[in-house]
Amino acid sequence: MSNELLWLLFIFLDFGISIVLFRLFKKEGLLAIIVMNIILCNIQVVKFIDIFGMTATLGNLLYGGIFWATDMLSEVYGKKVAKKGMAQGFAALFIMTVVMNIAILFTPSSYDTMHPHIMAIFSLMPRIAIASLIAYLISQYHDIWAFHFWKEKTGGRHLWLRNNLSTLISQLLDSLIFTLMAFAGTLPFTELIQIIITTYLLKLVVALIDTPFIYLGRMLAIKMGEYFPDKS
């Protein structure tokens, strides 16, 4: 199976799981998606793939699911709960980074065969870890602000518009902040630009695909009596 087809199937799997978690656990399901995806995508980010003629990291896919969950929280439960989800995601990423970097300090047993692999995944340079945390916090904060800004401007209509406008700009911010903070000065300028463009293009596709899923999520919320759009 080609990387392109597998990538598209992975997108629908991620959003499908997200819908199921929301249906089963409601608000807590959406919060779990943010925590789960932020941890998984920061593990997957070390895997590079060739897709659509570009080289990219696999973590970009699950990162889009975080923005879907944040927009769902904003739409269904309001800004306050969406900010709670953002904070929980930040805490999860920070704790994982600290805990796993402490774990690799332990001297492995002579029978251990996994330590080098764990080291390769979790021994992130402080600069990359800090870049990831800051990019996440800023992009998520903007996503929540922009979602409610466009919701107010459109009088609560056009869910597709506020979902896409908030996510597309937020994903651009994330790509710019992370790439520049993590790699500026260590890579040629042309390579930095290429990484930003390829990363953002893939995030753009994921953001557009999530549109029908946010409508499905809102429909489920109304059906379950979980739709509270007037909450701040």
PDB file of C-alpha atoms in Angstrom:
ATOM      1  CA  MET A   1       0.000   0.000   0.000  1.00  0.00           C
ATOM      2  CA  SER A   2       1.373   3.429  -0.930  1.00  0.00           C
ATOM      3  CA  ASN A   3       2.205   6.026   1.698  1.00  0.00           C
ATOM      4  CA  GLU A   4      -0.366   8.376   0.167  1.00  0.00           C
ATOM      5  CA  LEU A   5      -3.244   5.921   0.489  1.00  0.00           C
ATOM      6  CA  LEU A   6      -2.141   4.802   3.943  1.00  0.00           C
ATOM      7  CA  TRP A   7      -1.898   8.448   5.035  1.00  0.00           C
ATOM      8  CA  LEU A   8      -5.447   9.191   3.871  1.00  0.00           C
ATOM      9  CA  LEU A   9      -6.780   6.072   5.591  1.00  0.00           C
ATOM     10  CA  PHE A  10      -4.925   7.111   8.752  1.00  0.00           C
ATOM     11  CA  ILE A  11      -6.654  10.510   8.663  1.00  0.00           C
ATOM     12  CA  PHE A  12     -10.104   8.946   8.521  1.00  0.00           C
ATOM     13  CA  LEU A  13      -9.133   6.445  11.222  1.00  0.00           C
ATOM     14  CA  ASP A  14      -8.019   9.246  13.545  1.00  0.00           C
ATOM     15  CA  PHE A  15     -11.173  11.315  13.017  1.00  0.00           C
ATOM     16  CA  GLY A  16     -13.310   8.179  13.226  1.00  0.00           C
ATOM     17  CA  ILE A  17     -11.786   7.282  16.597  1.00  0.00           C
ATOM     18  CA  SER A  18     -12.308  10.885  17.719  1.00  0.00           C
ATOM     19  CA  ILE A  19     -16.013  10.746  16.851  1.00  0.00           C
ATOM     20  CA  VAL A  20     -16.387   7.446  18.728  1.00  0.00           C
ATOM     21  CA  LEU A  21     -14.624   8.824  21.811  1.00  0.00           C
ATOM     22  CA  PHE A  22     -16.880  11.873  21.778  1.00  0.00           C
ATOM     23  CA  ARG A  23     -19.954   9.695  21.407  1.00  0.00           C
ATOM     24  CA  LEU A  24     -18.899   7.476  24.314  1.00  0.00           C
ATOM     25  CA  PHE A  25     -17.365   9.987  26.724  1.00  0.00           C
ATOM     26  CA  LYS A  26     -18.673  13.390  25.581  1.00  0.00           C
ATOM     27  CA  LYS A  27     -16.537  16.303  26.824  1.00  0.00           C
ATOM     28  CA  GLU A  28     -14.037  13.984  28.513  1.00  0.00           C
ATOM     29  CA  GLY A  29     -13.601  12.158  25.205  1.00  0.00           C
ATOM     30  CA  LEU A  30     -12.568  15.371  23.450  1.00  0.00           C
ATOM     31  CA  LEU A  31     -10.132  16.221  26.230  1.00  0.00           C
ATOM     32  CA  ALA A  32      -8.684  12.712  25.959  1.00  0.00           C
ATOM     33  CA  ILE A  33      -8.180  13.165  22.202  1.00  0.00           C
ATOM     34  CA  ILE A  34      -6.034  16.250  22.795  1.00  0.00           C
ATOM     35  CA  VAL A  35      -3.862  14.512  25.397  1.00  0.00           C
ATOM     36  CA  MET A  36      -3.605  11.283  23.387  1.00  0.00           C
ATOM     37  CA  ASN A  37      -2.765  12.982  20.088  1.00  0.00           C
ATOM     38  CA  ILE A  38      -0.208  15.410  21.511  1.00  0.00           C
ATOM     39  CA  ILE A  39       1.739  12.529  23.040  1.00  0.00           C
ATOM     40  CA  LEU A  40       1.477  10.267  19.984  1.00  0.00           C
ATOM     41  CA  CYS A  41       2.330  12.934  17.405  1.00  0.00           C
ATOM     42  CA  ASN A  42       5.464  13.929  19.340  1.00  0.00           C
ATOM     43  CA  ILE A  43       6.592  10.303  19.206  1.00  0.00           C
ATOM     44  CA  GLN A  44       5.691   9.927  15.535  1.00  0.00           C
ATOM     45  CA  VAL A  45       7.492  13.156  14.644  1.00  0.00           C
ATOM     46  CA  VAL A  46      10.803  11.235  14.572  1.00  0.00           C
ATOM     47  CA  LYS A  47       9.532   9.109  11.650  1.00  0.00           C
ATOM     48  CA  PHE A  48      10.095  10.656   8.226  1.00  0.00           C
ATOM     49  CA  ILE A  49       8.079   9.565   5.198  1.00  0.00           C
ATOM     50  CA  ASP A  50       8.051  10.393   1.488  1.00  0.00           C
ATOM     51  CA  ILE A  51       4.543  11.422   0.457  1.00  0.00           C
ATOM     52  CA  PHE A  52       3.126  13.332  -2.523  1.00  0.00           C
ATOM     53  CA  GLY A  53       6.670  14.007  -3.687  1.00  0.00           C
ATOM     54  CA  MET A  54       7.658  15.572  -0.360  1.00  0.00           C
ATOM     55  CA  THR A  55       9.553  14.430   2.727  1.00  0.00           C
ATOM     56  CA  ALA A  56       7.575  15.024   5.907  1.00  0.00           C
ATOM     57  CA  THR A  57       7.206  13.834   9.478  1.00  0.00           C
ATOM     58  CA  LEU A  58       4.364  11.477  10.310  1.00  0.00           C
ATOM     59  CA  GLY A  59       3.336  13.455  13.404  1.00  0.00           C
ATOM     60  CA  ASN A  60       1.635  16.138  11.291  1.00  0.00           C
ATOM     61  CA  LEU A  61      -1.411  13.937  10.820  1.00  0.00           C
ATOM     62  CA  LEU A  62      -2.353  13.442  14.467  1.00  0.00           C
ATOM     63  CA  TYR A  63      -1.566  17.089  15.178  1.00  0.00           C
ATOM     64  CA  GLY A  64      -4.536  18.030  13.001  1.00  0.00           C
ATOM     65  CA  GLY A  65      -6.793  15.951  15.236  1.00  0.00           C
ATOM     66  CA  ILE A  66      -5.848  18.168  18.169  1.00  0.00           C
ATOM     67  CA  PHE A  67      -7.194  21.241  16.391  1.00  0.00           C
ATOM     68  CA  TRP A  68     -10.397  19.368  15.505  1.00  0.00           C
ATOM     69  CA  ALA A  69     -10.930  18.487  19.168  1.00  0.00           C
ATOM     70  CA  THR A  70     -10.194  22.062  20.262  1.00  0.00           C
ATOM     71  CA  ASP A  71     -12.695  23.451  17.751  1.00  0.00           C
ATOM     72  CA  MET A  72     -15.268  20.887  18.892  1.00  0.00           C
ATOM     73  CA  LEU A  73     -14.794  21.999  22.498  1.00  0.00           C
ATOM     74  CA  SER A  74     -15.132  25.627  21.404  1.00  0.00           C
ATOM     75  CA  GLU A  75     -18.283  24.960  19.379  1.00  0.00           C
ATOM     76  CA  VAL A  76     -20.063  22.619  21.790  1.00  0.00           C
ATOM     77  CA  TYR A  77     -18.901  23.688  25.254  1.00  0.00           C
ATOM     78  CA  GLY A  78     -17.472  27.182  24.843  1.00  0.00           C
ATOM     79  CA  LYS A  79     -14.168  29.017  25.122  1.00  0.00           C
ATOM     80  CA  LYS A  80     -13.500  28.191  28.791  1.00  0.00           C
ATOM     81  CA  VAL A  81     -13.604  24.426  28.222  1.00  0.00           C
ATOM     82  CA  ALA A  82     -11.516  24.750  25.029  1.00  0.00           C
ATOM     83  CA  LYS A  83      -8.817  26.555  27.021  1.00  0.00           C
ATOM     84  CA  LYS A  84      -8.948  23.734  29.559  1.00  0.00           C
ATOM     85  CA  GLY A  85      -8.253  21.278  26.753  1.00  0.00           C
ATOM     86  CA  MET A  86      -5.346  23.418  25.542  1.00  0.00           C
ATOM     87  CA  ALA A  87      -3.881  23.498  29.065  1.00  0.00           C
ATOM     88  CA  GLN A  88      -4.253  19.742  29.504  1.00  0.00           C
ATOM     89  CA  GLY A  89      -2.496  19.115  26.195  1.00  0.00           C
ATOM     90  CA  PHE A  90       0.376  21.407  27.186  1.00  0.00           C
ATOM     91  CA  ALA A  91       0.670  19.700  30.578  1.00  0.00           C
ATOM     92  CA  ALA A  92       0.689  16.247  28.959  1.00  0.00           C
ATOM     93  CA  LEU A  93       3.421  17.202  26.496  1.00  0.00           C
ATOM     94  CA  PHE A  94       5.537  18.878  29.194  1.00  0.00           C
ATOM     95  CA  ILE A  95       5.200  15.974  31.638  1.00  0.00           C
ATOM     96  CA  MET A  96       5.981  13.383  28.958  1.00  0.00           C
ATOM     97  CA  THR A  97       9.113  15.287  27.927  1.00  0.00           C
ATOM     98  CA  VAL A  98      10.387  15.637  31.499  1.00  0.00           C
ATOM     99  CA  VAL A  99       9.475  12.128  32.694  1.00  0.00           C
ATOM    100  CA  MET A 100      10.915  10.301  29.680  1.00  0.00           C
ATOM    101  CA  ASN A 101      14.136  12.302  29.790  1.00  0.00           C
ATOM    102  CA  ILE A 102      14.510  11.305  33.442  1.00  0.00           C
ATOM    103  CA  ALA A 103      13.723   7.676  32.553  1.00  0.00           C
ATOM    104  CA  ILE A 104      16.586   7.472  30.062  1.00  0.00           C
ATOM    105  CA  LEU A 105      19.049   8.542  32.778  1.00  0.00           C
ATOM    106  CA  PHE A 106      18.631   5.156  34.473  1.00  0.00           C
ATOM    107  CA  THR A 107      21.463   2.757  33.673  1.00  0.00           C
ATOM    108  CA  PRO A 108      19.957  -0.130  31.663  1.00  0.00           C
ATOM    109  CA  SER A 109      20.409  -3.766  32.596  1.00  0.00           C
ATOM    110  CA  SER A 110      22.912  -5.815  30.657  1.00  0.00           C
ATOM    111  CA  TYR A 111      19.890  -7.738  29.341  1.00  0.00           C
ATOM    112  CA  ASP A 112      18.228  -4.587  28.051  1.00  0.00           C
ATOM    113  CA  THR A 113      17.874  -4.285  24.288  1.00  0.00           C
ATOM    114  CA  MET A 114      15.486  -1.323  24.049  1.00  0.00           C
ATOM    115  CA  HIS A 115      17.442   1.474  25.741  1.00  0.00           C
ATOM    116  CA  PRO A 116      19.118   2.770  22.551  1.00  0.00           C
ATOM    117  CA  HIS A 117      15.750   2.957  20.807  1.00  0.00           C
ATOM    118  CA  ILE A 118      14.080   4.740  23.727  1.00  0.00           C
ATOM    119  CA  MET A 119      17.046   7.139  23.803  1.00  0.00           C
ATOM    120  CA  ALA A 120      16.641   7.842  20.099  1.00  0.00           C
ATOM    121  CA  ILE A 121      12.956   8.707  20.501  1.00  0.00           C
ATOM    122  CA  PHE A 122      12.852  10.604  23.783  1.00  0.00           C
ATOM    123  CA  SER A 123      16.255  12.254  24.207  1.00  0.00           C
ATOM    124  CA  LEU A 124      15.087  15.450  22.544  1.00  0.00           C
ATOM    125  CA  MET A 125      17.393  18.402  22.569  1.00  0.00           C
ATOM    126  CA  PRO A 126      16.098  21.116  24.933  1.00  0.00           C
ATOM    127  CA  ARG A 127      15.749  23.517  22.009  1.00  0.00           C
ATOM    128  CA  ILE A 128      13.413  21.201  20.088  1.00  0.00           C
ATOM    129  CA  ALA A 129      11.354  20.360  23.170  1.00  0.00           C
ATOM    130  CA  ILE A 130      10.943  24.036  24.081  1.00  0.00           C
ATOM    131  CA  ALA A 131      10.076  24.917  20.469  1.00  0.00           C
ATOM    132  CA  SER A 132       7.380  22.244  20.410  1.00  0.00           C
ATOM    133  CA  LEU A 133       5.835  23.406  23.693  1.00  0.00           C
ATOM    134  CA  ILE A 134       5.809  27.095  22.739  1.00  0.00           C
ATOM    135  CA  ALA A 135       4.484  26.452  19.214  1.00  0.00           C
ATOM    136  CA  TYR A 136       1.675  24.305  20.619  1.00  0.00           C
ATOM    137  CA  LEU A 137       0.669  26.875  23.233  1.00  0.00           C
ATOM    138  CA  ILE A 138       0.639  29.863  20.868  1.00  0.00           C
ATOM    139  CA  SER A 139      -1.095  28.070  17.981  1.00  0.00           C
ATOM    140  CA  GLN A 140      -3.767  26.584  20.240  1.00  0.00           C
ATOM    141  CA  TYR A 141      -4.418  29.911  21.968  1.00  0.00           C
ATOM    142  CA  HIS A 142      -4.833  31.568  18.582  1.00  0.00           C
ATOM    143  CA  ASP A 143      -7.108  28.769  17.361  1.00  0.00           C
ATOM    144  CA  ILE A 144      -9.509  29.252  20.278  1.00  0.00           C
ATOM    145  CA  TRP A 145      -9.458  33.050  19.955  1.00  0.00           C
ATOM    146  CA  ALA A 146      -9.962  33.007  16.165  1.00  0.00           C
ATOM    147  CA  PHE A 147     -12.746  30.407  16.321  1.00  0.00           C
ATOM    148  CA  HIS A 148     -14.809  32.583  18.655  1.00  0.00           C
ATOM    149  CA  PHE A 149     -13.866  35.765  16.799  1.00  0.00           C
ATOM    150  CA  TRP A 150     -15.304  34.405  13.539  1.00  0.00           C
ATOM    151  CA  LYS A 151     -18.256  32.875  15.335  1.00  0.00           C
ATOM    152  CA  GLU A 152     -19.172  36.312  16.669  1.00  0.00           C
ATOM    153  CA  LYS A 153     -18.573  37.999  13.314  1.00  0.00           C
ATOM    154  CA  THR A 154     -20.852  35.538  11.503  1.00  0.00           C
ATOM    155  CA  GLY A 155     -23.539  35.476  14.168  1.00  0.00           C
ATOM    156  CA  GLY A 156     -22.944  31.798  14.905  1.00  0.00           C
ATOM    157  CA  ARG A 157     -23.482  30.771  11.269  1.00  0.00           C
ATOM    158  CA  HIS A 158     -21.040  29.080   8.868  1.00  0.00           C
ATOM    159  CA  LEU A 159     -19.338  26.543  11.138  1.00  0.00           C
ATOM    160  CA  TRP A 160     -17.120  25.490   8.208  1.00  0.00           C
ATOM    161  CA  LEU A 161     -15.771  29.048   7.940  1.00  0.00           C
ATOM    162  CA  ARG A 162     -14.729  29.526  11.558  1.00  0.00           C
ATOM    163  CA  ASN A 163     -13.419  25.979  11.755  1.00  0.00           C
ATOM    164  CA  ASN A 164     -11.174  26.392   8.716  1.00  0.00           C
ATOM    165  CA  LEU A 165     -10.087  30.001   9.201  1.00  0.00           C
ATOM    166  CA  SER A 166      -9.068  29.426  12.800  1.00  0.00           C
ATOM    167  CA  THR A 167      -7.299  26.130  12.102  1.00  0.00           C
ATOM    168  CA  LEU A 168      -5.497  27.119   8.899  1.00  0.00           C
ATOM    169  CA  ILE A 169      -3.899  30.214  10.426  1.00  0.00           C
ATOM    170  CA  SER A 170      -3.133  28.414  13.685  1.00  0.00           C
ATOM    171  CA  GLN A 171      -1.420  25.568  11.835  1.00  0.00           C
ATOM    172  CA  LEU A 172       0.668  28.103   9.904  1.00  0.00           C
ATOM    173  CA  LEU A 173       1.714  29.727  13.180  1.00  0.00           C
ATOM    174  CA  ASP A 174       2.652  26.340  14.598  1.00  0.00           C
ATOM    175  CA  SER A 175       4.769  25.417  11.571  1.00  0.00           C
ATOM    176  CA  LEU A 176       6.537  28.783  11.523  1.00  0.00           C
ATOM    177  CA  ILE A 177       7.239  28.972  15.257  1.00  0.00           C
ATOM    178  CA  PHE A 178       8.388  25.386  15.682  1.00  0.00           C
ATOM    179  CA  THR A 179      10.614  25.264  12.586  1.00  0.00           C
ATOM    180  CA  LEU A 180      12.274  28.620  13.212  1.00  0.00           C
ATOM    181  CA  MET A 181      12.795  28.045  16.944  1.00  0.00           C
ATOM    182  CA  ALA A 182      14.033  24.477  16.493  1.00  0.00           C
ATOM    183  CA  PHE A 183      16.218  24.784  13.394  1.00  0.00           C
ATOM    184  CA  ALA A 184      17.090  28.438  12.651  1.00  0.00           C
ATOM    185  CA  GLY A 185      20.869  28.753  12.494  1.00  0.00           C
ATOM    186  CA  THR A 186      21.373  25.005  12.115  1.00  0.00           C
ATOM    187  CA  LEU A 187      19.901  24.565   8.626  1.00  0.00           C
ATOM    188  CA  PRO A 188      20.244  26.632   5.436  1.00  0.00           C
ATOM    189  CA  PHE A 189      17.481  29.186   4.924  1.00  0.00           C
ATOM    190  CA  THR A 190      16.154  27.431   1.828  1.00  0.00           C
ATOM    191  CA  GLU A 191      15.763  24.169   3.774  1.00  0.00           C
ATOM    192  CA  LEU A 192      13.931  25.978   6.567  1.00  0.00           C
ATOM    193  CA  ILE A 193      11.453  27.382   4.069  1.00  0.00           C
ATOM    194  CA  GLN A 194      10.998  23.973   2.448  1.00  0.00           C
ATOM    195  CA  ILE A 195      10.253  22.343   5.825  1.00  0.00           C
ATOM    196  CA  ILE A 196       7.717  25.063   6.679  1.00  0.00           C
ATOM    197  CA  ILE A 197       5.952  24.751   3.307  1.00  0.00           C
ATOM    198  CA  THR A 198       5.783  20.944   3.183  1.00  0.00           C
ATOM    199  CA  THR A 199       4.706  20.686   6.816  1.00  0.00           C
ATOM    200  CA  TYR A 200       1.995  23.282   6.364  1.00  0.00           C
ATOM    201  CA  LEU A 201       0.671  21.808   3.112  1.00  0.00           C
ATOM    202  CA  LEU A 202       0.023  18.448   4.773  1.00  0.00           C
ATOM    203  CA  LYS A 203      -1.565  20.121   7.792  1.00  0.00           C
ATOM    204  CA  LEU A 204      -3.722  22.089   5.361  1.00  0.00           C
ATOM    205  CA  VAL A 205      -5.097  18.879   3.829  1.00  0.00           C
ATOM    206  CA  VAL A 206      -5.902  17.442   7.266  1.00  0.00           C
ATOM    207  CA  ALA A 207      -7.606  20.691   8.300  1.00  0.00           C
ATOM    208  CA  LEU A 208      -9.853  20.646   5.232  1.00  0.00           C
ATOM    209  CA  ILE A 209     -10.750  16.980   5.681  1.00  0.00           C
ATOM    210  CA  ASP A 210     -11.839  17.600   9.276  1.00  0.00           C
ATOM    211  CA  THR A 211     -14.731  19.870   8.160  1.00  0.00           C
ATOM    212  CA  PRO A 212     -17.398  17.154   7.691  1.00  0.00           C
ATOM    213  CA  PHE A 213     -16.286  15.575  10.970  1.00  0.00           C
ATOM    214  CA  ILE A 214     -16.905  18.758  12.942  1.00  0.00           C
ATOM    215  CA  TYR A 215     -20.417  18.939  11.456  1.00  0.00           C
ATOM    216  CA  LEU A 216     -20.931  15.303  12.420  1.00  0.00           C
ATOM    217  CA  GLY A 217     -19.627  16.051  15.893  1.00  0.00           C
ATOM    218  CA  ARG A 218     -21.997  18.980  16.339  1.00  0.00           C
ATOM    219  CA  MET A 219     -24.915  16.867  15.132  1.00  0.00           C
ATOM    220  CA  LEU A 220     -24.029  14.211  17.708  1.00  0.00           C
ATOM    221  CA  ALA A 221     -23.711  16.844  20.422  1.00  0.00           C
ATOM    222  CA  ILE A 222     -27.204  18.165  19.697  1.00  0.00           C
ATOM    223  CA  LYS A 223     -28.617  14.637  19.629  1.00  0.00           C
ATOM    224  CA  MET A 224     -26.964  13.788  22.975  1.00  0.00           C
ATOM    225  CA  GLY A 225     -28.095  17.046  24.606  1.00  0.00           C
ATOM    226  CA  GLU A 226     -24.465  18.179  24.912  1.00  0.00           C
ATOM    227  CA  TYR A 227     -24.652  21.325  22.802  1.00  0.00           C
ATOM    228  CA  PHE A 228     -24.088  24.497  24.852  1.00  0.00           C
ATOM    229  CA  PRO A 229     -23.070  27.124  22.270  1.00  0.00           C
ATOM    230  CA  ASP A 230     -23.843  30.125  24.477  1.00  0.00           C
ATOM    231  CA  LYS A 231     -21.247  29.247  27.105  1.00  0.00           C
ATOM    232  CA  SER A 232     -18.269  31.587  27.247  1.00  0.00           C
TER     233      SER A 232
END
